[in-house]
Short mmCIF file of C-alpha atoms in Angstrom, two decimals:
data_model
loop_
_atom_site.label_atom_id
_atom_site.label_comp_id
_atom_site.label_asym_id
_atom_site.label_seq_id
_atom_site.Cartn_x
_atom_site.Cartn_y
_atom_site.Cartn_z
CA MET A 1 0.00 0.00 0.00
CA GLU A 2 2.80 2.33 0.98
CA GLU A 3 4.69 1.65 -2.26
CA LYS A 4 1.69 2.40 -4.47
CA GLU A 5 1.03 5.77 -2.93
CA ASN A 6 4.61 6.86 -3.25
CA ASN A 7 4.51 6.13 -6.97
CA LYS A 8 1.44 8.27 -7.44
CA THR A 9 2.87 11.27 -5.67
CA ALA A 10 6.17 10.80 -7.47
CA ASN A 11 4.50 11.68 -10.78
CA TRP A 12 5.20 15.34 -10.17
CA THR A 13 8.27 16.97 -8.80
CA HIS A 14 8.32 20.11 -6.80
CA PRO A 15 9.59 22.80 -9.16
CA LEU A 16 11.99 24.07 -6.56
CA ALA A 17 13.20 20.67 -5.43
CA GLY A 18 16.22 18.85 -6.73
CA PRO A 19 19.32 20.07 -8.50
CA ALA A 20 17.40 21.38 -11.53
CA ALA A 21 15.71 24.02 -9.41
CA THR A 22 18.14 26.81 -10.19
CA VAL A 23 17.70 26.60 -13.96
CA LEU A 24 13.92 26.08 -14.01
CA PRO A 25 11.94 29.23 -14.85
CA PRO A 26 8.78 29.70 -12.82
CA PRO A 27 5.71 27.99 -14.31
CA GLU A 28 3.76 30.12 -16.75
CA GLY A 29 1.00 32.27 -15.34
CA SER A 30 2.32 31.92 -11.84
CA PRO A 31 2.55 34.95 -9.58
CA PRO A 32 5.96 36.54 -9.02
CA PRO A 33 8.26 34.76 -6.57
CA SER A 34 6.88 35.14 -3.09
CA GLY A 35 10.17 36.07 -1.51
CA GLU A 36 10.60 32.58 -0.08
CA ALA A 37 14.16 32.09 -1.15
CA ASP A 38 14.50 29.16 1.20
CA SER A 39 11.83 27.01 -0.45
CA THR A 40 14.37 24.32 -1.30
CA ARG A 41 15.05 23.81 2.38
CA ILE A 42 11.36 23.82 3.30
CA PHE A 43 11.11 20.70 1.16
CA ASN A 44 13.44 18.86 3.50
CA MET A 45 11.62 20.11 6.53
CA GLU A 46 8.31 18.74 5.26
CA ILE A 47 9.84 15.31 4.80
CA PHE A 48 11.38 15.56 8.25
CA ILE A 49 8.11 16.50 9.98
CA SER A 50 6.13 13.95 7.96
CA LYS A 51 8.56 11.21 8.93
CA SER A 52 8.55 12.07 12.61
CA LEU A 53 4.73 11.89 12.60
CA ARG A 54 4.69 8.67 10.61
CA TRP A 55 7.16 6.92 12.91
CA GLY A 56 5.27 8.10 15.98
CA VAL A 57 2.05 6.66 14.62
CA LEU A 58 3.63 3.39 13.43
CA ILE A 59 5.46 2.71 16.68
CA SER A 60 2.44 3.47 18.85
CA ALA A 61 0.15 1.40 16.58
CA ALA A 62 2.58 -1.55 16.80
CA VAL A 63 2.68 -1.33 20.60
CA ILE A 64 -1.14 -1.09 20.80
CA ILE A 65 -1.51 -4.13 18.51
CA VAL A 66 0.89 -6.18 20.67
CA GLY A 67 -0.97 -5.16 23.82
CA PHE A 68 -4.39 -5.82 22.32
CA GLY A 69 -3.17 -9.18 21.02
CA LEU A 70 -1.95 -10.06 24.52
CA LEU A 71 -5.32 -9.03 25.95
CA LEU A 72 -7.21 -11.23 23.48
CA ALA A 73 -4.79 -14.15 23.90
CA THR A 74 -4.75 -14.18 27.70
CA GLY A 75 -8.23 -12.83 28.27
CA ARG A 76 -6.93 -10.94 31.28
CA SER A 77 -6.11 -7.25 31.52
CA GLY A 78 -3.59 -7.79 34.31
CA TYR A 79 -5.60 -5.45 36.54
CA PRO A 80 -8.71 -5.82 38.69
CA GLU A 81 -12.05 -5.09 37.03
CA GLY A 82 -12.44 -1.38 36.18
CA VAL A 83 -8.84 -0.53 37.08
CA PHE A 84 -6.20 0.50 34.58
CA PRO A 85 -2.88 2.34 34.61
CA THR A 86 -3.20 6.14 34.68
CA GLY A 87 0.35 7.29 35.33
CA LEU A 88 3.72 6.64 33.78
CA SER A 89 4.92 4.81 36.92
CA ASP A 90 1.87 2.49 36.75
CA VAL A 91 2.61 1.81 33.11
CA ILE A 92 6.27 1.02 33.72
CA ALA A 93 5.47 -1.25 36.67
CA GLY A 94 2.83 -3.04 34.59
CA LEU A 95 5.20 -3.42 31.65
CA ALA A 96 7.71 -5.28 33.80
CA ALA A 97 4.96 -7.80 34.55
CA LEU A 98 3.89 -7.77 30.87
CA LYS A 99 0.33 -6.82 31.74
CA PRO A 100 -1.72 -6.35 28.53
CA PHE A 101 -3.36 -3.09 29.70
CA ALA A 102 0.04 -1.62 30.54
CA VAL A 103 1.32 -2.41 27.04
CA ILE A 104 -1.75 -0.78 25.45
CA ALA A 105 -1.40 2.23 27.75
CA LEU A 106 2.21 2.63 26.67
CA GLY A 107 1.08 2.64 23.03
CA LEU A 108 -1.60 5.25 23.79
CA ALA A 109 0.91 7.39 25.68
CA LEU A 110 3.27 7.23 22.70
CA LEU A 111 0.38 8.31 20.46
CA ILE A 112 -0.32 11.31 22.72
CA ALA A 113 3.38 12.19 22.67
CA THR A 114 3.57 12.17 18.85
CA PRO A 115 2.18 15.70 18.17
CA VAL A 116 4.21 17.07 21.08
CA PHE A 117 7.32 15.52 19.62
CA ARG A 118 6.38 17.03 16.26
CA VAL A 119 6.32 20.53 17.75
CA GLY A 120 9.65 19.90 19.45
CA SER A 121 11.30 18.66 16.28
CA SER A 122 9.92 21.64 14.34
CA ILE A 123 11.94 23.94 16.60
CA ILE A 124 15.09 22.19 15.41
CA ALA A 125 13.90 22.21 11.80
CA PHE A 126 13.22 25.98 11.82
CA ALA A 127 16.54 26.58 13.60
CA LEU A 128 18.36 24.66 10.88
CA GLU A 129 16.62 26.86 8.34
CA GLY A 130 17.82 29.94 10.19
CA ASP A 131 14.24 31.18 10.52
CA ARG A 132 14.40 32.95 13.86
CA LEU A 133 10.84 34.27 13.73
CA TYR A 134 9.45 30.74 13.46
CA VAL A 135 11.87 29.32 16.03
CA GLY A 136 10.32 31.86 18.40
CA ILE A 137 6.76 30.97 17.39
CA THR A 138 7.39 27.23 17.79
CA VAL A 139 9.14 27.63 21.14
CA PHE A 140 6.11 29.61 22.32
CA VAL A 141 3.72 26.82 21.25
CA PHE A 142 5.93 24.20 22.90
CA ALA A 143 6.07 26.20 26.13
CA VAL A 144 2.27 26.61 26.27
CA LEU A 145 1.89 22.86 25.67
CA MET A 146 4.28 22.02 28.50
CA LEU A 147 2.49 24.52 30.75
CA SER A 148 -0.87 22.89 30.04
CA PHE A 149 0.56 19.43 30.78
CA PHE A 150 1.99 20.73 34.03
CA LEU A 151 -1.20 22.52 35.07
CA GLY A 152 -3.29 19.53 34.03
CA LYS A 153 -1.24 17.25 36.25
CA ALA A 154 -1.40 19.69 39.13
CA GLY A 155 -5.13 20.30 38.86
CA GLY A 156 -6.29 16.81 37.94
CA MET B 1 -12.73 3.63 10.91
CA LEU B 2 -15.51 5.79 9.53
CA ALA B 3 -14.57 8.50 12.00
CA GLY B 4 -10.97 8.42 10.84
CA PHE B 5 -12.05 8.55 7.21
CA VAL B 6 -14.38 11.51 7.60
CA GLY B 7 -12.06 13.21 10.06
CA SER B 8 -9.00 13.13 7.86
CA LEU B 9 -11.07 14.18 4.87
CA LEU B 10 -12.52 17.27 6.49
CA GLY B 11 -9.81 18.28 8.92
CA LEU B 12 -11.80 17.30 11.97
CA GLY B 13 -10.90 14.96 14.76
CA GLY B 14 -13.79 12.59 14.26
CA GLY B 15 -14.94 13.04 17.86
CA ILE B 16 -18.30 14.17 16.50
CA ILE B 17 -18.84 10.62 15.23
CA ILE B 18 -16.99 8.55 17.84
CA VAL B 19 -18.77 9.82 20.96
CA PRO B 20 -22.37 9.17 19.79
CA ALA B 21 -21.34 5.88 18.14
CA LEU B 22 -19.74 4.52 21.31
CA THR B 23 -22.43 5.71 23.70
CA LEU B 24 -25.51 4.96 21.60
CA VAL B 25 -24.47 1.87 19.64
CA TYR B 26 -22.09 0.16 22.06
CA GLY B 27 -23.48 1.52 25.31
CA VAL B 28 -20.09 2.77 26.48
CA ASP B 29 -19.99 5.11 29.47
CA MET B 30 -19.86 8.78 28.39
CA ARG B 31 -16.65 9.34 30.34
CA PHE B 32 -14.78 6.55 28.50
CA ALA B 33 -16.31 7.58 25.19
CA ILE B 34 -14.82 11.06 25.53
CA GLY B 35 -11.50 9.56 26.66
CA ALA B 36 -11.42 7.30 23.59
CA SER B 37 -12.48 10.18 21.36
CA ILE B 38 -9.58 12.39 22.40
CA ILE B 39 -7.22 9.53 21.49
CA THR B 40 -9.06 9.30 18.17
CA VAL B 41 -8.42 12.95 17.44
CA ILE B 42 -4.69 12.48 17.91
CA ALA B 43 -4.64 9.31 15.81
CA THR B 44 -6.52 10.98 12.95
CA SER B 45 -4.45 14.11 13.14
CA SER B 46 -1.05 12.43 13.22
CA GLY B 47 -1.93 9.79 10.66
CA ALA B 48 -3.44 12.25 8.20
CA ALA B 49 -0.92 15.02 8.81
CA ALA B 50 1.98 12.71 8.00
CA ALA B 51 0.54 12.21 4.51
CA TYR B 52 -0.59 15.81 3.91
CA VAL B 53 2.70 17.30 5.05
CA ARG B 54 4.61 14.94 2.77
CA ASP B 55 2.37 15.85 -0.17
CA LYS B 56 2.91 19.53 0.71
CA ILE B 57 -0.79 20.33 1.04
CA THR B 58 -0.37 21.39 4.66
CA ASN B 59 0.91 24.92 5.15
CA ILE B 60 3.30 24.32 8.05
CA ARG B 61 3.91 27.99 8.75
CA VAL B 62 0.20 28.83 8.87
CA GLY B 63 -0.27 25.83 11.18
CA MET B 64 2.55 26.70 13.54
CA PHE B 65 1.59 30.37 13.62
CA LEU B 66 -2.06 29.66 14.41
CA GLU B 67 -1.15 27.07 17.04
CA MET B 68 0.04 29.99 19.17
CA ALA B 69 -3.60 31.09 19.36
CA THR B 70 -5.18 27.62 19.72
CA THR B 71 -2.91 26.51 22.56
CA THR B 72 -3.26 29.76 24.54
CA GLY B 73 -7.00 29.62 23.85
CA ALA B 74 -7.22 26.05 25.15
CA LEU B 75 -5.32 27.02 28.28
CA THR B 76 -7.62 30.02 28.82
CA GLY B 77 -10.62 27.75 28.27
CA ALA B 78 -9.37 25.29 30.88
CA PHE B 79 -9.15 28.16 33.38
CA LEU B 80 -12.59 29.50 32.50
CA ALA B 81 -14.17 26.05 32.85
CA GLY B 82 -16.97 26.16 35.37
CA MET B 83 -17.43 29.92 35.11
CA PHE B 84 -19.97 29.63 32.31
CA SER B 85 -22.83 27.22 32.03
CA ASN B 86 -22.34 24.58 29.39
CA ARG B 87 -25.85 25.26 28.06
CA VAL B 88 -25.00 28.83 27.16
CA LEU B 89 -21.75 27.72 25.54
CA GLU B 90 -23.45 25.03 23.51
CA ALA B 91 -26.09 27.47 22.34
CA ILE B 92 -23.41 29.95 21.20
CA PHE B 93 -21.55 27.11 19.54
CA ALA B 94 -24.65 25.97 17.65
CA ALA B 95 -25.43 29.52 16.49
CA MET B 96 -21.88 29.98 15.21
CA MET B 97 -22.12 26.68 13.33
CA VAL B 98 -25.29 27.70 11.54
CA TYR B 99 -23.76 31.04 10.58
CA SER B 100 -20.64 29.30 9.24
CA ALA B 101 -22.67 26.78 7.28
CA LEU B 102 -24.42 29.68 5.54
CA MET B 103 -21.08 31.39 4.82
CA MET B 104 -19.80 28.19 3.29
CA LEU B 105 -22.90 27.67 1.19
CA ARG B 106 -22.48 31.16 -0.24
CA ARG B 107 -19.01 30.21 -1.40
CA ARG B 108 -20.01 26.76 -2.66
CA LYS B 109 -19.05 27.46 -6.29
CA VAL B 110 -15.60 28.82 -5.48
CA GLU B 111 -13.04 26.16 -6.40
CA LEU B 112 -10.03 28.35 -5.64
CA PRO B 113 -9.96 31.77 -4.02
CA GLU B 114 -8.96 34.50 -6.43
CA GLY B 115 -7.69 38.04 -6.18
CA VAL B 116 -6.54 37.59 -2.61
CA GLU B 117 -4.38 40.58 -1.64
CA ARG B 118 -0.95 39.94 -0.20
CA THR B 119 -1.07 41.66 3.18
CA PRO B 120 2.21 42.90 4.71
CA LEU B 121 1.74 40.81 7.83
CA ALA B 122 1.20 37.63 5.83
CA ASN B 123 4.29 38.53 3.78
CA LYS B 124 6.40 38.97 6.86
CA LEU B 125 5.22 35.65 8.27
CA LYS B 126 5.73 33.92 4.89
CA LEU B 127 2.23 32.46 4.97
CA HIS B 128 1.63 32.29 1.21
CA GLY B 129 2.13 28.94 -0.40
CA GLU B 130 1.55 26.50 -3.19
CA TYR B 131 0.49 22.89 -3.60
CA TYR B 132 -0.04 20.45 -6.43
CA ASP B 133 -3.75 19.80 -6.90
CA GLN B 134 -4.35 16.21 -8.03
CA ALA B 135 -7.95 16.95 -9.03
CA LEU B 136 -7.07 20.04 -11.09
CA LYS B 137 -3.76 18.51 -12.19
CA ARG B 138 -1.78 21.68 -11.71
CA LEU B 139 0.32 23.57 -9.21
CA VAL B 140 -1.83 26.02 -7.27
CA HIS B 141 -0.31 29.20 -5.85
CA TYR B 142 -2.30 30.94 -3.18
CA ASN B 143 -2.05 34.03 -1.02
CA THR B 144 -3.03 34.32 2.60
CA THR B 145 -4.99 37.17 4.07
CA GLY B 146 -6.95 37.98 7.23
CA VAL B 147 -4.13 37.00 9.56
CA VAL B 148 -5.57 38.86 12.56
CA PRO B 149 -9.20 37.66 12.23
CA GLY B 150 -7.81 34.16 11.56
CA LEU B 151 -5.79 34.31 14.75
CA ALA B 152 -8.85 35.53 16.68
CA VAL B 153 -11.00 32.65 15.41
CA MET B 154 -8.27 30.17 16.43
CA PHE B 155 -8.18 31.67 19.91
CA ILE B 156 -11.95 31.19 20.19
CA ALA B 157 -11.59 27.66 18.80
CA GLY B 158 -8.98 26.99 21.48
CA ILE B 159 -11.23 28.30 24.25
CA PHE B 160 -14.04 26.02 23.07
CA SER B 161 -11.79 22.98 23.04
CA GLY B 162 -10.57 23.81 26.53
CA LEU B 163 -14.11 24.34 27.83
CA LEU B 164 -16.05 21.63 26.05
CA GLY B 165 -13.28 19.09 25.53
CA ILE B 166 -13.64 19.03 21.77
CA GLY B 167 -10.97 19.21 19.08
CA SER B 168 -12.84 22.06 17.35
CA GLY B 169 -11.42 21.19 13.95
CA LEU B 170 -14.62 22.66 12.53
CA PHE B 171 -13.68 26.17 13.68
CA LYS B 172 -10.13 25.82 12.49
CA VAL B 173 -11.23 24.89 8.99
CA LEU B 174 -13.78 27.72 8.98
CA GLY B 175 -11.25 30.30 10.13
CA MET B 176 -8.84 29.37 7.37
CA ASP B 177 -11.48 29.03 4.67
CA VAL B 178 -13.65 32.04 5.44
CA PHE B 179 -11.22 34.58 6.90
CA MET B 180 -7.78 33.66 5.60
CA LYS B 181 -9.10 32.66 2.17
CA LEU B 182 -6.94 29.56 1.90
CA PRO B 183 -7.95 26.85 -0.59
CA MET B 184 -10.30 24.37 1.08
CA LYS B 185 -7.80 21.51 0.79
CA VAL B 186 -5.08 23.53 2.45
CA SER B 187 -7.53 24.50 5.22
CA THR B 188 -8.53 20.91 6.03
CA ALA B 189 -4.97 19.57 5.79
CA THR B 190 -3.60 22.35 8.00
CA SER B 191 -6.44 21.87 10.49
CA ASN B 192 -5.51 18.18 10.68
CA PHE B 193 -1.95 19.23 11.39
CA MET B 194 -3.07 21.51 14.23
CA ILE B 195 -5.75 19.53 16.08
CA GLY B 196 -3.27 16.88 17.24
CA VAL B 197 -1.42 19.50 19.26
CA THR B 198 -4.60 20.91 20.83
CA ALA B 199 -5.84 17.40 21.64
CA ALA B 200 -2.52 16.20 23.06
CA ALA B 201 -2.72 18.87 25.75
CA SER B 202 -6.13 17.68 26.95
CA ALA B 203 -5.32 13.99 26.40
CA GLY B 204 -2.65 14.12 29.10
CA VAL B 205 -5.28 15.31 31.57
CA TYR B 206 -7.82 12.66 30.54
CA PHE B 207 -5.18 9.96 30.78
CA ALA B 208 -4.13 10.98 34.29
CA ARG B 209 -7.77 11.20 35.35
CA GLY B 210 -8.34 7.58 34.30
CA ASP B 211 -10.78 8.34 31.48
CA VAL B 212 -8.79 6.45 28.89
CA ASN B 213 -9.87 2.80 29.11
CA PRO B 214 -7.33 0.67 27.18
CA ALA B 215 -9.90 -1.98 26.22
CA ILE B 216 -12.05 0.65 24.50
CA ALA B 217 -9.37 3.05 23.24
CA ALA B 218 -7.14 0.40 21.64
CA PRO B 219 -9.54 -0.97 18.98
CA VAL B 220 -10.93 2.53 18.31
CA ALA B 221 -7.45 4.02 17.81
CA LEU B 222 -6.42 1.25 15.43
CA GLY B 223 -9.63 1.54 13.40
CA VAL B 224 -9.28 5.28 13.15
CA LEU B 225 -5.69 5.00 11.90
CA VAL B 226 -6.83 2.75 9.06
CA GLY B 227 -9.70 5.12 8.27
CA ALA B 228 -7.42 8.16 8.27
CA THR B 229 -5.04 6.49 5.83
CA LEU B 230 -7.90 5.86 3.42
CA GLY B 231 -9.30 9.36 3.92
CA THR B 232 -6.08 11.12 2.95
CA ARG B 233 -5.99 9.18 -0.31
CA VAL B 234 -9.49 10.29 -1.26
CA MET B 235 -9.12 13.92 -0.18
CA THR B 236 -6.15 14.74 -2.40
CA ARG B 237 -8.18 13.66 -5.44
CA MET B 238 -11.33 15.54 -4.53
CA LYS B 239 -12.24 18.97 -5.83
CA ASN B 240 -12.26 21.85 -3.36
CA VAL B 241 -15.91 22.49 -4.22
CA THR B 242 -16.92 18.89 -3.42
CA LEU B 243 -14.97 18.99 -0.19
CA ARG B 244 -16.76 22.14 0.94
CA LEU B 245 -20.15 20.65 0.10
CA THR B 246 -19.33 17.55 2.17
CA PHE B 247 -18.49 19.86 5.04
CA VAL B 248 -21.82 21.70 5.23
CA PRO B 249 -24.07 18.77 6.31
CA ILE B 250 -21.58 17.88 9.07
CA LEU B 251 -21.75 21.48 10.28
CA ILE B 252 -25.52 21.46 10.34
CA TYR B 253 -25.60 18.08 12.07
CA THR B 254 -23.23 19.29 14.79
CA ALA B 255 -25.22 22.51 15.18
CA ILE B 256 -28.42 20.54 15.73
CA GLU B 257 -26.73 18.17 18.17
CA MET B 258 -25.34 21.10 20.17
CA ALA B 259 -28.68 22.93 20.11
CA VAL B 260 -30.46 19.82 21.42
CA LYS B 261 -27.87 19.43 24.17
CA ALA B 262 -28.23 23.09 25.13
CA TYR B 263 -32.03 22.80 25.18
CA ARG B 264 -32.08 19.64 27.29
CA GLY B 265 -29.32 20.89 29.56
#
């Protein structure tokens, strides 16, 4: 499935991507260059962000599948009725005992962490591009996220 | 799976579908349904965003910039929680939905926005962009406008997600489509990119509170991931006009649901 989709999107190449970019005139009827001289590097950043999201999703899905498989195979959650791990320490303790619910919870926690990780990695990506304005914007978003996690923990 | 499909298509989390499906069809407790739904939002968002970012439909800068408003809005909303009655909020929400549905219907024939002025603020923030449209089979250049109203709508969207525990992808798409005049595809893809971040903040709280039941969340998350993968494939091939028309009934449905909730209390 993955292969097929890549072929379809490969039918066009980004006009600013690849070594030919410098000699290619802008497509006809297109507006004047938007002043984004760094478009070639944005290309890399998109791949970078896309990959970090994809890996986050794949890893968490794999962990959830393993945990769900364990649950179906053993028929036991590893916890008393109506109880399940709610903190990282619970999850880690449960993992050591290979409790199915703990494995699923780890997968779900990884899934929750994926967008947060994406914001964090964007800071690095914008920094590599030398885009200070957006490094600032992304750091701000990351800080607010961390603050909400912290306040959520404290209040809940 | 259906939730993931529709969610990735329209830039929503799919919570609109998951919560009633789990509570009404499977008889799941409301608390666990909401817990599972917040996981769903993240799964849809991350799964779909990975594909849209790679295909360059998502405008990363617009997304990152607007996330400043959505995250602060969500935090503000969390603080305001309890100060307003949910009934009033839901009534306001429903009214805003109806208004937006009408705005969208008025623009139903617009495939791509035209004659959008390049505002200095949008220039400075490098918000203009381009994407290859698989339905139109050409590269589409677009300009971004209405940065300040867009930011304001995102702040409101954030407050609503903080207060009502929803992803509010609907508002994000509306803000980008109606005020910032982005092509519909860019709006939905960028909304998908953003809702994961908003949802992750609340998901941590739900998780700690014990609202995320692994036995319920695990199959739902897996189904949604499959649905989101299918949805992204369909969306890139759809026309902007078709996409917008698909959006309107969902808006109206949500408006009615909210209005009923507000009425019943």
